């Protein structure tokens, strides 16, 4: 199940550098590169997005997929636009029971194995935190955005956005933001040539890595044996 996040030690302040510049050759779109780093380490899995009334009007639904492999969500962070439908195929030889209690979308996909679960509609902006009733270590996020201008930082800590030049609200989300899973850092930006925007993120301490699937299964078997012994 999804653990409730309490106060955890803050491990540093992470700096986010946004470098905006107009596209070459008279193209309409401008390019915005967001680099997330801190303490010499680049931060992967941050969702960055540009918001405005015009951006909201340009949103179109998507079709997306979040797989389940080795008792993990893949990808564990999935940004989509409002109105999108997401399928959750099961790539494991295990059963899963996916659920979310997040206000942006409450749902559950009851116990299923190799059959295809129906797609889930995400029509409200927000962060939807996912868990599995069978595997407590599984944790994933669907980030629903009312803008088509978004990207996720990769291993390099960089993400590139393309949008028409103009005024936007830049939003930055990461699962370790100190204020909880739905928190975002926001800044007003004017996207044009050579614009630089810096944002500081305060993060919670990193969770310990999940146990391998085999170790989790052994742990579950030991719990069952303990219950049988009356423990």
PDB file of C-alpha atoms in Angstrom:
ATOM      1  CA  UNK A   1       0.000   0.000   0.000  1.00  0.00           C
ATOM      2  CA  UNK A   2       1.076   3.611  -0.447  1.00  0.00           C
ATOM      3  CA  UNK A   3       2.783   4.860   2.692  1.00  0.00           C
ATOM      4  CA  UNK A   4       1.737   8.230   4.076  1.00  0.00           C
ATOM      5  CA  UNK A   5       4.596  10.670   3.741  1.00  0.00           C
ATOM      6  CA  UNK A   6       5.641  12.366   6.936  1.00  0.00           C
ATOM      7  CA  UNK A   7       8.322  14.898   7.620  1.00  0.00           C
ATOM      8  CA  UNK A   8      11.716  13.628   6.579  1.00  0.00           C
ATOM      9  CA  UNK A   9      15.149  15.166   6.760  1.00  0.00           C
ATOM     10  CA  UNK A  10      15.934  17.510   3.946  1.00  0.00           C
ATOM     11  CA  UNK A  11      19.070  16.498   2.148  1.00  0.00           C
ATOM     12  CA  UNK A  12      19.920  19.618   0.258  1.00  0.00           C
ATOM     13  CA  UNK A  13      18.680  22.248  -2.097  1.00  0.00           C
ATOM     14  CA  UNK A  14      18.597  21.396  -5.742  1.00  0.00           C
ATOM     15  CA  UNK A  15      19.087  24.023  -8.359  1.00  0.00           C
ATOM     16  CA  UNK A  16      17.137  24.028 -11.605  1.00  0.00           C
ATOM     17  CA  UNK A  17      18.488  26.081 -14.491  1.00  0.00           C
ATOM     18  CA  UNK A  18      16.131  26.897 -17.360  1.00  0.00           C
ATOM     19  CA  UNK A  19      17.782  28.151 -20.531  1.00  0.00           C
ATOM     20  CA  UNK A  20      15.303  29.540 -23.054  1.00  0.00           C
ATOM     21  CA  UNK A  21      16.113  30.666 -26.562  1.00  0.00           C
ATOM     22  CA  UNK A  22      14.138  31.291 -29.754  1.00  0.00           C
ATOM     23  CA  UNK A  23      14.326  28.628 -32.444  1.00  0.00           C
ATOM     24  CA  UNK A  24      16.515  29.322 -35.446  1.00  0.00           C
ATOM     25  CA  UNK A  25      15.457  30.070 -39.043  1.00  0.00           C
ATOM     26  CA  UNK A  26      12.352  32.047 -38.047  1.00  0.00           C
ATOM     27  CA  UNK A  27      10.489  29.055 -36.607  1.00  0.00           C
ATOM     28  CA  UNK A  28       7.452  29.864 -34.442  1.00  0.00           C
ATOM     29  CA  UNK A  29       8.466  27.663 -31.512  1.00  0.00           C
ATOM     30  CA  UNK A  30      11.046  28.591 -28.903  1.00  0.00           C
ATOM     31  CA  UNK A  31      13.168  25.984 -27.184  1.00  0.00           C
ATOM     32  CA  UNK A  32      13.405  25.728 -23.397  1.00  0.00           C
ATOM     33  CA  UNK A  33      16.024  23.496 -21.824  1.00  0.00           C
ATOM     34  CA  UNK A  34      15.638  22.730 -18.122  1.00  0.00           C
ATOM     35  CA  UNK A  35      18.602  21.267 -16.247  1.00  0.00           C
ATOM     36  CA  UNK A  36      17.974  19.900 -12.754  1.00  0.00           C
ATOM     37  CA  UNK A  37      21.022  19.376 -10.554  1.00  0.00           C
ATOM     38  CA  UNK A  38      22.348  19.876  -7.042  1.00  0.00           C
ATOM     39  CA  UNK A  39      25.395  18.935  -5.015  1.00  0.00           C
ATOM     40  CA  UNK A  40      27.033  17.918  -8.278  1.00  0.00           C
ATOM     41  CA  UNK A  41      24.355  15.296  -9.044  1.00  0.00           C
ATOM     42  CA  UNK A  42      21.808  15.509 -11.867  1.00  0.00           C
ATOM     43  CA  UNK A  43      18.205  14.695 -10.969  1.00  0.00           C
ATOM     44  CA  UNK A  44      16.333  12.222 -13.165  1.00  0.00           C
ATOM     45  CA  UNK A  45      12.536  11.943 -13.319  1.00  0.00           C
ATOM     46  CA  UNK A  46      11.553  15.593 -12.793  1.00  0.00           C
ATOM     47  CA  UNK A  47       8.514  16.674 -14.845  1.00  0.00           C
ATOM     48  CA  UNK A  48       8.777  20.218 -16.206  1.00  0.00           C
ATOM     49  CA  UNK A  49       5.909  21.983 -17.979  1.00  0.00           C
ATOM     50  CA  UNK A  50       4.845  25.372 -19.341  1.00  0.00           C
ATOM     51  CA  UNK A  51       1.314  26.638 -18.563  1.00  0.00           C
ATOM     52  CA  UNK A  52      -0.848  29.441 -19.977  1.00  0.00           C
ATOM     53  CA  UNK A  53      -4.447  29.916 -21.204  1.00  0.00           C
ATOM     54  CA  UNK A  54      -3.264  29.352 -24.774  1.00  0.00           C
ATOM     55  CA  UNK A  55      -1.409  26.189 -23.731  1.00  0.00           C
ATOM     56  CA  UNK A  56      -4.562  24.874 -22.041  1.00  0.00           C
ATOM     57  CA  UNK A  57      -6.540  25.458 -25.231  1.00  0.00           C
ATOM     58  CA  UNK A  58      -3.943  23.510 -27.232  1.00  0.00           C
ATOM     59  CA  UNK A  59      -4.207  20.313 -25.134  1.00  0.00           C
ATOM     60  CA  UNK A  60      -5.095  17.105 -26.967  1.00  0.00           C
ATOM     61  CA  UNK A  61      -5.665  13.679 -25.323  1.00  0.00           C
ATOM     62  CA  UNK A  62      -2.953  11.030 -25.588  1.00  0.00           C
ATOM     63  CA  UNK A  63      -2.768   7.260 -25.440  1.00  0.00           C
ATOM     64  CA  UNK A  64      -0.074   6.077 -23.035  1.00  0.00           C
ATOM     65  CA  UNK A  65       1.168   2.950 -21.274  1.00  0.00           C
ATOM     66  CA  UNK A  66       2.610   2.156 -17.857  1.00  0.00           C
ATOM     67  CA  UNK A  67       3.906  -1.417 -17.735  1.00  0.00           C
ATOM     68  CA  UNK A  68       4.561  -3.629 -14.717  1.00  0.00           C
ATOM     69  CA  UNK A  69       7.877  -5.486 -14.785  1.00  0.00           C
ATOM     70  CA  UNK A  70       9.789  -7.113 -11.951  1.00  0.00           C
ATOM     71  CA  UNK A  71       7.098  -5.768  -9.575  1.00  0.00           C
ATOM     72  CA  UNK A  72       7.821  -2.161 -10.590  1.00  0.00           C
ATOM     73  CA  UNK A  73       5.943   0.421 -12.651  1.00  0.00           C
ATOM     74  CA  UNK A  74       7.734   1.159 -15.941  1.00  0.00           C
ATOM     75  CA  UNK A  75       8.070   4.072 -16.285  1.00  0.00           C
ATOM     76  CA  UNK A  76       7.469   4.936 -12.658  1.00  0.00           C
ATOM     77  CA  UNK A  77       6.725   8.562 -13.662  1.00  0.00           C
ATOM     78  CA  UNK A  78       4.374   9.080 -16.617  1.00  0.00           C
ATOM     79  CA  UNK A  79       3.294  12.614 -17.668  1.00  0.00           C
ATOM     80  CA  UNK A  80       0.144  12.829 -19.828  1.00  0.00           C
ATOM     81  CA  UNK A  81      -2.281  15.511 -20.978  1.00  0.00           C
ATOM     82  CA  UNK A  82      -5.810  15.831 -19.571  1.00  0.00           C
ATOM     83  CA  UNK A  83      -8.297  13.519 -21.255  1.00  0.00           C
ATOM     84  CA  UNK A  84      -5.668  10.849 -21.882  1.00  0.00           C
ATOM     85  CA  UNK A  85      -6.245   7.117 -21.458  1.00  0.00           C
ATOM     86  CA  UNK A  86      -3.519   4.951 -19.948  1.00  0.00           C
ATOM     87  CA  UNK A  87      -3.264   1.169 -20.151  1.00  0.00           C
ATOM     88  CA  UNK A  88      -1.448  -0.878 -17.499  1.00  0.00           C
ATOM     89  CA  UNK A  89      -0.204  -4.101 -19.122  1.00  0.00           C
ATOM     90  CA  UNK A  90       1.229  -6.762 -16.823  1.00  0.00           C
ATOM     91  CA  UNK A  91       4.648  -7.868 -18.023  1.00  0.00           C
ATOM     92  CA  UNK A  92       5.233 -10.040 -14.932  1.00  0.00           C
ATOM     93  CA  UNK A  93       4.452 -13.664 -14.162  1.00  0.00           C
ATOM     94  CA  UNK A  94       2.741 -12.262 -11.070  1.00  0.00           C
ATOM     95  CA  UNK A  95      -0.702 -10.923 -10.312  1.00  0.00           C
ATOM     96  CA  UNK A  96      -1.126  -7.228  -9.555  1.00  0.00           C
ATOM     97  CA  UNK A  97      -3.942  -5.144  -8.058  1.00  0.00           C
ATOM     98  CA  UNK A  98      -3.350  -1.486  -8.936  1.00  0.00           C
ATOM     99  CA  UNK A  99      -5.092   1.316  -7.088  1.00  0.00           C
ATOM    100  CA  UNK A 100      -4.977   5.053  -6.398  1.00  0.00           C
ATOM    101  CA  UNK A 101      -6.619   7.199  -3.718  1.00  0.00           C
ATOM    102  CA  UNK A 102      -5.366  10.468  -5.266  1.00  0.00           C
ATOM    103  CA  UNK A 103      -7.994  13.230  -5.663  1.00  0.00           C
ATOM    104  CA  UNK A 104      -7.085  13.684  -9.346  1.00  0.00           C
ATOM    105  CA  UNK A 105      -8.176  10.095 -10.079  1.00  0.00           C
ATOM    106  CA  UNK A 106      -9.395   7.411  -7.704  1.00  0.00           C
ATOM    107  CA  UNK A 107      -9.535   3.947  -9.249  1.00  0.00           C
ATOM    108  CA  UNK A 108      -8.527   0.338  -8.902  1.00  0.00           C
ATOM    109  CA  UNK A 109      -7.770  -2.462 -11.326  1.00  0.00           C
ATOM    110  CA  UNK A 110      -8.662  -5.638  -9.425  1.00  0.00           C
ATOM    111  CA  UNK A 111      -6.426  -8.674  -9.360  1.00  0.00           C
ATOM    112  CA  UNK A 112      -5.207  -9.446 -12.862  1.00  0.00           C
ATOM    113  CA  UNK A 113      -2.415 -11.463 -14.443  1.00  0.00           C
ATOM    114  CA  UNK A 114      -1.918 -12.002 -18.154  1.00  0.00           C
ATOM    115  CA  UNK A 115      -5.267 -10.552 -19.230  1.00  0.00           C
ATOM    116  CA  UNK A 116      -5.398  -6.922 -20.378  1.00  0.00           C
ATOM    117  CA  UNK A 117      -6.886  -4.517 -17.850  1.00  0.00           C
ATOM    118  CA  UNK A 118      -9.176  -1.793 -19.265  1.00  0.00           C
ATOM    119  CA  UNK A 119      -7.603   1.649 -19.886  1.00  0.00           C
ATOM    120  CA  UNK A 120      -8.019   4.362 -17.256  1.00  0.00           C
ATOM    121  CA  UNK A 121      -9.160   7.878 -18.184  1.00  0.00           C
ATOM    122  CA  UNK A 122      -7.221  10.750 -16.582  1.00  0.00           C
ATOM    123  CA  UNK A 123      -9.292  13.905 -17.098  1.00  0.00           C
ATOM    124  CA  UNK A 124      -8.344  16.038 -14.069  1.00  0.00           C
ATOM    125  CA  UNK A 125      -4.975  17.825 -13.744  1.00  0.00           C
ATOM    126  CA  UNK A 126      -2.895  16.643 -10.801  1.00  0.00           C
ATOM    127  CA  UNK A 127      -0.509  13.974  -9.584  1.00  0.00           C
ATOM    128  CA  UNK A 128      -1.967  10.474  -9.305  1.00  0.00           C
ATOM    129  CA  UNK A 129       0.046   8.233  -6.973  1.00  0.00           C
ATOM    130  CA  UNK A 130      -0.260   4.519  -7.758  1.00  0.00           C
ATOM    131  CA  UNK A 131       0.301   1.449  -5.604  1.00  0.00           C
ATOM    132  CA  UNK A 132      -0.321  -2.292  -5.670  1.00  0.00           C
ATOM    133  CA  UNK A 133      -2.339  -4.076  -2.990  1.00  0.00           C
ATOM    134  CA  UNK A 134      -0.164  -7.168  -3.401  1.00  0.00           C
ATOM    135  CA  UNK A 135       3.321  -5.627  -3.665  1.00  0.00           C
ATOM    136  CA  UNK A 136       3.829  -2.853  -1.115  1.00  0.00           C
ATOM    137  CA  UNK A 137       7.080  -1.731  -2.732  1.00  0.00           C
ATOM    138  CA  UNK A 138       5.424  -0.762  -6.030  1.00  0.00           C
ATOM    139  CA  UNK A 139       4.997   2.995  -6.412  1.00  0.00           C
ATOM    140  CA  UNK A 140       4.291   4.998  -9.545  1.00  0.00           C
ATOM    141  CA  UNK A 141       2.977   8.385 -10.608  1.00  0.00           C
ATOM    142  CA  UNK A 142       0.800   9.619 -13.468  1.00  0.00           C
ATOM    143  CA  UNK A 143       1.264  13.386 -13.767  1.00  0.00           C
ATOM    144  CA  UNK A 144      -1.801  14.830 -15.542  1.00  0.00           C
ATOM    145  CA  UNK A 145      -1.109  18.200 -17.191  1.00  0.00           C
ATOM    146  CA  UNK A 146      -3.355  20.808 -18.821  1.00  0.00           C
ATOM    147  CA  UNK A 147      -0.622  21.760 -21.303  1.00  0.00           C
ATOM    148  CA  UNK A 148       1.014  20.062 -24.293  1.00  0.00           C
ATOM    149  CA  UNK A 149       4.395  21.601 -23.426  1.00  0.00           C
ATOM    150  CA  UNK A 150       6.081  19.208 -21.000  1.00  0.00           C
ATOM    151  CA  UNK A 151       9.018  16.834 -20.688  1.00  0.00           C
ATOM    152  CA  UNK A 152      10.772  14.628 -18.128  1.00  0.00           C
ATOM    153  CA  UNK A 153      14.432  14.925 -17.197  1.00  0.00           C
ATOM    154  CA  UNK A 154      16.527  11.943 -18.225  1.00  0.00           C
ATOM    155  CA  UNK A 155      19.706  10.494 -16.783  1.00  0.00           C
ATOM    156  CA  UNK A 156      21.535  13.685 -17.741  1.00  0.00           C
ATOM    157  CA  UNK A 157      19.139  15.750 -15.631  1.00  0.00           C
ATOM    158  CA  UNK A 158      18.042  17.736 -18.694  1.00  0.00           C
ATOM    159  CA  UNK A 159      14.638  18.177 -20.343  1.00  0.00           C
ATOM    160  CA  UNK A 160      13.839  20.144 -23.482  1.00  0.00           C
ATOM    161  CA  UNK A 161      10.514  21.866 -24.163  1.00  0.00           C
ATOM    162  CA  UNK A 162       9.287  23.521 -27.350  1.00  0.00           C
ATOM    163  CA  UNK A 163       6.522  26.115 -27.191  1.00  0.00           C
ATOM    164  CA  UNK A 164       5.543  29.405 -28.858  1.00  0.00           C
ATOM    165  CA  UNK A 165       7.432  32.377 -27.384  1.00  0.00           C
ATOM    166  CA  UNK A 166       5.550  34.229 -24.660  1.00  0.00           C
ATOM    167  CA  UNK A 167       4.637  34.333 -20.979  1.00  0.00           C
ATOM    168  CA  UNK A 168       4.154  31.058 -19.087  1.00  0.00           C
ATOM    169  CA  UNK A 169       4.079  29.567 -15.645  1.00  0.00           C
ATOM    170  CA  UNK A 170       6.892  27.046 -15.387  1.00  0.00           C
ATOM    171  CA  UNK A 171       5.983  24.097 -13.151  1.00  0.00           C
ATOM    172  CA  UNK A 172       8.485  21.563 -11.836  1.00  0.00           C
ATOM    173  CA  UNK A 173       7.458  18.347 -10.095  1.00  0.00           C
ATOM    174  CA  UNK A 174       9.498  15.535  -8.600  1.00  0.00           C
ATOM    175  CA  UNK A 175       8.381  12.639  -6.412  1.00  0.00           C
ATOM    176  CA  UNK A 176      10.800  13.689  -3.664  1.00  0.00           C
ATOM    177  CA  UNK A 177       9.598  17.282  -3.336  1.00  0.00           C
ATOM    178  CA  UNK A 178       9.484  18.052   0.361  1.00  0.00           C
ATOM    179  CA  UNK A 179       5.828  19.181   0.459  1.00  0.00           C
ATOM    180  CA  UNK A 180       4.390  15.848  -0.694  1.00  0.00           C
ATOM    181  CA  UNK A 181       3.531  13.955  -3.901  1.00  0.00           C
ATOM    182  CA  UNK A 182       1.220  16.658  -5.315  1.00  0.00           C
ATOM    183  CA  UNK A 183       3.557  19.596  -4.672  1.00  0.00           C
ATOM    184  CA  UNK A 184       5.084  21.642  -7.467  1.00  0.00           C
ATOM    185  CA  UNK A 185       7.569  24.476  -7.722  1.00  0.00           C
ATOM    186  CA  UNK A 186       6.242  27.278  -9.962  1.00  0.00           C
ATOM    187  CA  UNK A 187       7.795  30.373 -11.539  1.00  0.00           C
ATOM    188  CA  UNK A 188       6.556  32.918 -14.069  1.00  0.00           C
ATOM    189  CA  UNK A 189       8.804  32.950 -17.129  1.00  0.00           C
ATOM    190  CA  UNK A 190       8.935  34.783 -20.422  1.00  0.00           C
ATOM    191  CA  UNK A 191      10.223  32.362 -23.024  1.00  0.00           C
ATOM    192  CA  UNK A 192      12.460  34.151 -25.476  1.00  0.00           C
ATOM    193  CA  UNK A 193      16.062  34.314 -26.608  1.00  0.00           C
ATOM    194  CA  UNK A 194      18.701  33.627 -23.931  1.00  0.00           C
ATOM    195  CA  UNK A 195      16.234  33.655 -20.995  1.00  0.00           C
ATOM    196  CA  UNK A 196      17.633  31.956 -17.850  1.00  0.00           C
ATOM    197  CA  UNK A 197      15.388  30.824 -14.989  1.00  0.00           C
ATOM    198  CA  UNK A 198      16.670  29.275 -11.743  1.00  0.00           C
ATOM    199  CA  UNK A 199      14.463  27.321  -9.321  1.00  0.00           C
ATOM    200  CA  UNK A 200      15.492  25.710  -6.040  1.00  0.00           C
ATOM    201  CA  UNK A 201      13.891  22.403  -5.001  1.00  0.00           C
ATOM    202  CA  UNK A 202      13.906  21.099  -1.440  1.00  0.00           C
ATOM    203  CA  UNK A 203      13.738  17.318  -1.443  1.00  0.00           C
ATOM    204  CA  UNK A 204      12.941  14.607   1.053  1.00  0.00           C
ATOM    205  CA  UNK A 205      15.504  11.941   1.836  1.00  0.00           C
ATOM    206  CA  UNK A 206      15.597   9.250  -0.811  1.00  0.00           C
ATOM    207  CA  UNK A 207      13.665   6.082  -0.067  1.00  0.00           C
ATOM    208  CA  UNK A 208      15.746   2.896   0.182  1.00  0.00           C
ATOM    209  CA  UNK A 209      15.750   0.878  -3.044  1.00  0.00           C
ATOM    210  CA  UNK A 210      13.074  -1.850  -3.215  1.00  0.00           C
ATOM    211  CA  UNK A 211      14.017  -5.445  -2.602  1.00  0.00           C
ATOM    212  CA  UNK A 212      14.419  -7.694  -5.661  1.00  0.00           C
ATOM    213  CA  UNK A 213      11.274  -9.594  -6.618  1.00  0.00           C
ATOM    214  CA  UNK A 214      12.665 -12.908  -5.308  1.00  0.00           C
ATOM    215  CA  UNK A 215      13.450 -11.360  -1.918  1.00  0.00           C
ATOM    216  CA  UNK A 216       9.964  -9.845  -1.708  1.00  0.00           C
ATOM    217  CA  UNK A 217       8.370 -13.196  -2.466  1.00  0.00           C
ATOM    218  CA  UNK A 218      10.504 -14.921   0.184  1.00  0.00           C
ATOM    219  CA  UNK A 219       9.506 -12.224   2.668  1.00  0.00           C
ATOM    220  CA  UNK A 220       5.822 -12.739   1.799  1.00  0.00           C
ATOM    221  CA  UNK A 221       6.164 -16.512   2.211  1.00  0.00           C
ATOM    222  CA  UNK A 222       7.805 -16.026   5.599  1.00  0.00           C
ATOM    223  CA  UNK A 223       4.904 -13.801   6.683  1.00  0.00           C
ATOM    224  CA  UNK A 224       2.409 -16.486   5.646  1.00  0.00           C
ATOM    225  CA  UNK A 225       4.334 -19.170   7.545  1.00  0.00           C
ATOM    226  CA  UNK A 226       4.436 -16.925  10.604  1.00  0.00           C
ATOM    227  CA  UNK A 227       0.664 -16.473  10.440  1.00  0.00           C
ATOM    228  CA  UNK A 228       0.168 -20.232  10.121  1.00  0.00           C
ATOM    229  CA  UNK A 229       2.266 -20.701  13.282  1.00  0.00           C
ATOM    230  CA  UNK A 230       0.098 -18.114  15.027  1.00  0.00           C
ATOM    231  CA  UNK A 231       2.831 -15.475  14.976  1.00  0.00           C
TER     232      UNK A 231
END
